[in-house]
Coordinates of C-alpha atoms and ligand atoms in Angstrom, one line a residue:
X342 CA -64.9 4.6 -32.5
X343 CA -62.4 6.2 -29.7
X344 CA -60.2 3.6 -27.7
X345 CA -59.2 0.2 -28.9
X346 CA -59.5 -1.9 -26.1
X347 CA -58.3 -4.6 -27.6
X348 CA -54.8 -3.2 -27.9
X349 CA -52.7 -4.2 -24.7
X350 CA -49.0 -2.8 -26.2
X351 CA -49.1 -0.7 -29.0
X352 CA -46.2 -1.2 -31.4
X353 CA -45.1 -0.4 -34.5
X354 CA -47.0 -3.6 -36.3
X355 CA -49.6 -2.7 -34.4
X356 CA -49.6 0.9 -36.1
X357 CA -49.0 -0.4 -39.6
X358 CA -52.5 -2.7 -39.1
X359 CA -54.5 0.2 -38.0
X360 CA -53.6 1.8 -40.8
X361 CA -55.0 -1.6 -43.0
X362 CA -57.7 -1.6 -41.3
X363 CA -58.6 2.4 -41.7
X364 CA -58.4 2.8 -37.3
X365 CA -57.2 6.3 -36.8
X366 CA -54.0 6.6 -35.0
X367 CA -53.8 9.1 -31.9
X368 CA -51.1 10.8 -31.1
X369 CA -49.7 13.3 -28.4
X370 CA -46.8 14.9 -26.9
X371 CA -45.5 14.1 -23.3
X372 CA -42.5 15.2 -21.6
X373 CA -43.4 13.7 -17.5
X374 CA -44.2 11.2 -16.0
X375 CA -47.4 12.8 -14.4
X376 CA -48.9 13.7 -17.8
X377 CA -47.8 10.9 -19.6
X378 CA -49.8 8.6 -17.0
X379 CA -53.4 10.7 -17.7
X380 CA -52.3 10.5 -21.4
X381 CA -51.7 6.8 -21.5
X382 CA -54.9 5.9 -19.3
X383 CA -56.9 8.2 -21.6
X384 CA -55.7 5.5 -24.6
X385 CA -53.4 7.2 -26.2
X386 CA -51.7 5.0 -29.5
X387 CA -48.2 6.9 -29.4
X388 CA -47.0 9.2 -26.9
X389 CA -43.9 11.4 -28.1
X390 CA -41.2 12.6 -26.2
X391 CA -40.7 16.0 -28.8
X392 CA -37.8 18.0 -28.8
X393 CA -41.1 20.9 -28.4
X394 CA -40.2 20.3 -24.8
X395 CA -37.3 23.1 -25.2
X396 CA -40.3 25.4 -25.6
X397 CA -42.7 23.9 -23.6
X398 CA -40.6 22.5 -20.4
X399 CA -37.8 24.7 -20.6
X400 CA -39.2 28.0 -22.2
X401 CA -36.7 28.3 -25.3
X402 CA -38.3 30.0 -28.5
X403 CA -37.2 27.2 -30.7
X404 CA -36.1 23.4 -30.2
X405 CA -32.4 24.0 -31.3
X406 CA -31.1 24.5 -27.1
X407 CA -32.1 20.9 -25.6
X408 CA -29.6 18.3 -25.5
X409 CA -29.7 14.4 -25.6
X410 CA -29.4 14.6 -21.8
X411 CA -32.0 16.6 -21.1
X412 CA -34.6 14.8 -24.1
X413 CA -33.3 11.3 -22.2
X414 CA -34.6 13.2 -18.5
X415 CA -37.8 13.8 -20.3
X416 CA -38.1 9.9 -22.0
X417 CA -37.2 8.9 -19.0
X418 CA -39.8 9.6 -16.4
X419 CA -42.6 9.1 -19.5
X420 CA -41.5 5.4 -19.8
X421 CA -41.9 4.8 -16.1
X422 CA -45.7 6.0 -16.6
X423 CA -46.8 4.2 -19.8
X424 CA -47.9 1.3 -20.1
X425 CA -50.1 0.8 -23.8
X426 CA -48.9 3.7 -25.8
X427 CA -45.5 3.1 -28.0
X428 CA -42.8 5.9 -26.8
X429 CA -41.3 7.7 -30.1
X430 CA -38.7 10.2 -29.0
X431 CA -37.0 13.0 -30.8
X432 CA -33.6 12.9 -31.6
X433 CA -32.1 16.7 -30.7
X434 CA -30.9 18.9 -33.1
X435 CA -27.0 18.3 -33.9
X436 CA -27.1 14.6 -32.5
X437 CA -27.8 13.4 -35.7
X438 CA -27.0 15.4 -39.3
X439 CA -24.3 15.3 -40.9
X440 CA -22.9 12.1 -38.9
X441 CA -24.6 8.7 -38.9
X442 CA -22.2 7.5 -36.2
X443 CA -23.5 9.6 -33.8
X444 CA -26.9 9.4 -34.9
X445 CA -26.4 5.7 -33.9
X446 CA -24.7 6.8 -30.7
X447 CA -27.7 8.8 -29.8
X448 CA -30.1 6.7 -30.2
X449 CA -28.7 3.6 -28.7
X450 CA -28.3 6.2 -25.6
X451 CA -32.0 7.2 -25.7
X452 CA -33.1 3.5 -26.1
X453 CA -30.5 1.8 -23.2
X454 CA -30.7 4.7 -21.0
X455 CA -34.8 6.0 -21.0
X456 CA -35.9 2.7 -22.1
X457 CA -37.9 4.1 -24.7
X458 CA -39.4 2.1 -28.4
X459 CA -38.5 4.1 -31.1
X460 CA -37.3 7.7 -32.1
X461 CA -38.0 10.5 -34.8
X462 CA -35.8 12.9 -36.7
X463 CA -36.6 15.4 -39.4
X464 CA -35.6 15.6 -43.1
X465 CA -35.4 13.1 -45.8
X466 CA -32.5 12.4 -47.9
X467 CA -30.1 14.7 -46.0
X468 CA -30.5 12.0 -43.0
X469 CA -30.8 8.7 -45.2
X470 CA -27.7 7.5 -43.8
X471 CA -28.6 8.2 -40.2
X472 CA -32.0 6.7 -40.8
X473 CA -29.9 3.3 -42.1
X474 CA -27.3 3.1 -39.4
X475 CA -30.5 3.5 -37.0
X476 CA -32.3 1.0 -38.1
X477 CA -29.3 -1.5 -38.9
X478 CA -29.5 -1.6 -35.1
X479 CA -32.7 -2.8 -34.6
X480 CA -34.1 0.7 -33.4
X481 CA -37.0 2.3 -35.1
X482 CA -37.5 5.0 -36.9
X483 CA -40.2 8.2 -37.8
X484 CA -39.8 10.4 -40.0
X485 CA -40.6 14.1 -40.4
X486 CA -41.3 16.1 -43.0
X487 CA -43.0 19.3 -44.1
X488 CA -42.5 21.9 -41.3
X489 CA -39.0 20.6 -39.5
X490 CA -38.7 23.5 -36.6
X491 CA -35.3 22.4 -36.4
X492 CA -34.2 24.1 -39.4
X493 CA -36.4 26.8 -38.6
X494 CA -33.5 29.4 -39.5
X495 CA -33.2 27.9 -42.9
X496 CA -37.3 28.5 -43.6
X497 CA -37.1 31.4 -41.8
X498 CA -40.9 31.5 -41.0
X499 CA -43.5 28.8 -39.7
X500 CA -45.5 29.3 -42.8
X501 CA -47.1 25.9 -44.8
X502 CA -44.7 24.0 -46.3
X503 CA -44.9 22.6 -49.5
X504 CA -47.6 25.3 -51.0
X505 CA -45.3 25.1 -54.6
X506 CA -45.2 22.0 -56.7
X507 CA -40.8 22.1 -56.6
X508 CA -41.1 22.0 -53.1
X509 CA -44.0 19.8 -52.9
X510 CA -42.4 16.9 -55.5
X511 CA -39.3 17.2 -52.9
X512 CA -41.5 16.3 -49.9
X513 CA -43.0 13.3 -51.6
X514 CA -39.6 12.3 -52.9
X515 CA -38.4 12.1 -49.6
X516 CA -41.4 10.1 -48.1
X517 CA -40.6 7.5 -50.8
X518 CA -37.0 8.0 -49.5
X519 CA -37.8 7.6 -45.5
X520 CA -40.5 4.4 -46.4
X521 CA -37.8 2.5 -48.7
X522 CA -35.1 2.9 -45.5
X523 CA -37.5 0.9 -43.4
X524 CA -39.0 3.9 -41.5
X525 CA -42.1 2.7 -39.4
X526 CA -44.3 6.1 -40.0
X527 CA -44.0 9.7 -40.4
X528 CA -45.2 13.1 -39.7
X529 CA -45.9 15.7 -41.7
X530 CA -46.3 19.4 -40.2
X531 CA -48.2 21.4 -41.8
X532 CA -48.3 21.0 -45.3
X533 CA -51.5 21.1 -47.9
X534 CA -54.3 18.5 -46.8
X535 CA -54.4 17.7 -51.2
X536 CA -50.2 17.1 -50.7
X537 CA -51.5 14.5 -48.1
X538 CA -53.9 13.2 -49.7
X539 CA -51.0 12.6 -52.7
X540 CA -48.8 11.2 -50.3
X541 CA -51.2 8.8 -49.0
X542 CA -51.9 7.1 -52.3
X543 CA -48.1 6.2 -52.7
X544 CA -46.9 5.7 -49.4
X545 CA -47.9 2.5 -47.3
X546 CA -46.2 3.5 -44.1
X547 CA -49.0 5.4 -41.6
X548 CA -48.3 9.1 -42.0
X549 CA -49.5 11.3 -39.0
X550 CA -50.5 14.9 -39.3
X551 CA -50.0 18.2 -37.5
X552 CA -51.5 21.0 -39.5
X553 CA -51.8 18.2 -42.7
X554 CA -55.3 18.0 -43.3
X555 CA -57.8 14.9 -42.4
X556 CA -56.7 12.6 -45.2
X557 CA -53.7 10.9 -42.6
X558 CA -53.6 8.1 -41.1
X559 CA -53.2 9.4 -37.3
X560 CA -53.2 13.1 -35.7
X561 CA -50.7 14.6 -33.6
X562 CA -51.2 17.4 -31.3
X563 CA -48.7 19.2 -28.6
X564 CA -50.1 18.3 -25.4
X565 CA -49.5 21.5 -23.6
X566 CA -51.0 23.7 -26.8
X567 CA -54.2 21.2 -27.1
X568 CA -54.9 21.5 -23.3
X569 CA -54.9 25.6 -23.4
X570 CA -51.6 25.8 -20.8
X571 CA -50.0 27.4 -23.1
X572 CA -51.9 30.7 -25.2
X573 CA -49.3 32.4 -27.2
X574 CA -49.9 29.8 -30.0
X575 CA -52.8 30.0 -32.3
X576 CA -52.6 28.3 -35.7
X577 CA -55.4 27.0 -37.8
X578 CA -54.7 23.7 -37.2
X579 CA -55.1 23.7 -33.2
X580 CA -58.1 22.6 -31.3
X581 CA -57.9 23.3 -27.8
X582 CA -59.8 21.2 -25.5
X583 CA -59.6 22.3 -22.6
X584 CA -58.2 25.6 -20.8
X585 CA -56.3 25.1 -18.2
X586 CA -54.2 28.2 -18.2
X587 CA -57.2 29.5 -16.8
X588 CA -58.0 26.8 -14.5
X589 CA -54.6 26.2 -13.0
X590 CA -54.2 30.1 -12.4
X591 CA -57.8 30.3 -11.1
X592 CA -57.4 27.4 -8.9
X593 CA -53.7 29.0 -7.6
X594 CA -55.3 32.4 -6.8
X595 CA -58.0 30.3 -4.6
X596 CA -55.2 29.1 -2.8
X597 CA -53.8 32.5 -2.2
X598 CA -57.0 33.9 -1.1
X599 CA -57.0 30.7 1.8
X600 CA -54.1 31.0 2.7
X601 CA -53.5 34.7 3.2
X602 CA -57.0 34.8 4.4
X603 CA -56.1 32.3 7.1
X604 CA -59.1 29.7 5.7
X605 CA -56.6 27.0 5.0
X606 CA -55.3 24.9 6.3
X607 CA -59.0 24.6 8.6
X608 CA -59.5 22.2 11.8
X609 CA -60.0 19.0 9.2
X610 CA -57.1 19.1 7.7
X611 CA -54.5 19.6 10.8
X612 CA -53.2 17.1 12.7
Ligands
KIV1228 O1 -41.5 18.0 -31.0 C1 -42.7 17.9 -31.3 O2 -43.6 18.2 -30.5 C2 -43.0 17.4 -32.6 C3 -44.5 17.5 -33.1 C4 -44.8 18.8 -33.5 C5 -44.8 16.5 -34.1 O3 -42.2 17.1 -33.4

C-alpha cells in the first residue's frame, strides 16, 4: 500500500485510526515552501517543521541557535504549500523548559502567526507541565523521546539511547507520562527496535521512528539527509533515495560550462 487517497486532510484523528487499522504513517521534514509542495503532492501523512533546520537551512552543528522567529519563517511558507499533510512544528530550544508560560506563549505564536496544526517538543516528565498548559489551549502536542539533539551537551554523543534497562525503564515511563497528558503521538530517535517493540504494547498513541526499528507505527526521515543533499551524515538508520548533492552540482557545473562557453542563453530562448 503507498498513498491513501482517501485521506483529503490528515489530522490527528486521522493518525490515531491509521494506527487501528495498522496503515503506516509517513513522515518527513520540511522547512520551504518549494519542498514542502513536492512533499505534500508525493502524499506525505505529516510534514515537520524540525528545529534540524538550524543544521540544515542555516548550517549550525546542532539545533540549540534557531529561534521561535526564525522556526515561525520556516512554518510559515510550508503551510502556504500544504494542503493534505498535518504541519507539526518544533518548538526551539529555551522556548519551552523550565517555564510552561512561555511554552504556551510560543506555541500560541507558532499556531496564530505560521498557521500551522500542532507542535513537538522533547523530554518527558521535565516538560509535563509545558505539555498541559499546551494542550489546555487546544493546541496539540508530540512528543519526543530517545535521542533529544537538544540536550545534545547533556548526552554528550549521538550514540543509541536507551541501550541500558535504567535508562530504558525511564523512556517508557515517560511515554506513559506524554500519552496520559493527552499527547497525540511521539517520536522516538534512535533507540533499540526490541524497546519499541515494548513501547508499542503499552502505548496506544502512534509512536513514529527515526533510527527505532520497524515495529512503529510511522517513519520519519530528514528530508534533506534522505534525498542525498546533504553527505556528511551517515547512520545506520538512513536510506537515501536519491542524490541530489550530485545532481544539483552536476546540473550547476552544466550551467557554468554554457554560460562561460557562450551556449546559453541560444537564439530560442532570447527575446
Ligand atoms: O528536527 C527534526 O528534524 C526532528 C526529527 C529528527 C524527528 O526532530
Amino acid at each position: 500500500m503507498s498513498v491513501n487517497l482517501d485521506i483529503k486532510r490528515v489530522t490527528t484523528h486521522v493518525l490515531q485510526e491509521m494506527k487501528q487499522r495498522g496503515e503506516k504513517i509517513s513522515m518527513l521534514t520540511a522547512y520551504d515552501f518549494s519542498m514542502a509542495k513536492i512533499v505534500d503532492e508525493a502524499g506525505i501523512d505529516i510534514i515537520l517543521v524540525g528545529d534540524s533546520a538550524s543544521n540544515v537551512m542555516a548550517g549550525h552543528e546542532t539545533t540549540l541557535p534557531i529561534t521561535l522567529d526564525q522556526m515561525i519563517y520556516h512554518a510559515s511558507s510550508v503551510v502556504r504549500a500544504v494542503t493534505r499533510a498535518l504541519i507539526v512544528v518544533d518548538l526551539p530550544f529555551g522556548n519551552y523548559q523550565g517555564n510552561s508560560k512561555e511554552a504556551l506563549n510560543s506555541s500560541i505564536r507558532i499556531m496564530k502567526e505560521s498557521g500551522a496544526h500542532s507542535v513537538k517538543l522533547e523530554g518527558g516528565k521535565q516538560v509535563k507541565e509545558s505539555v498541559d498548559r499546551i494542550l489546555s489551549a487546544g493546541i496539540p502536542v508530540m512528543g519526543h523521546l530517545g535521542l533529544t539533539p537538544q540536550a545534545i551537551y547533556k548526552f554528550g554523543t549521538y550514540e543509541v539511547r536507551a541501550k541500558e534497562e535504567e535508562e530504558a525503564k525511564l523512556l517508557i515511563e515517560d511515554a506513559h507520562v506524554l500519552e496520559d497528558c493527552g499527547c497525540f503521538a511521539i517520536v522516538l530517535e534512535k533507540i533499540p527496535a526490541k524497546l519499541s517493540e515494548r513501547l508499542g504494547k503499552e502505548i496506544k498513541i502512534p509512536l513514529i521512528g527515526i533510527g527505532a526499528g520497524s515495529e512503529v507505527d510511522g517513519q520519519v526521515l530528514v528530508l534533506h539527509d534522505m534525498l542525498g543533499i546533504t553527505r556528511e551524515f551517515s547512520p545506520r538508520f538512513l536510506r537515501r533515495y536519491a542524490n541530489l548533492h550530485k545532481e544539483i552540482k552536476s546540473a550547476v557545473e552544466n550551467y557554468i560550462h554554457d554560460v562561460k562557453t557562450r551556449d546559453f542563453p541560444n537564439k530560442k530562448e532570447q527575446y
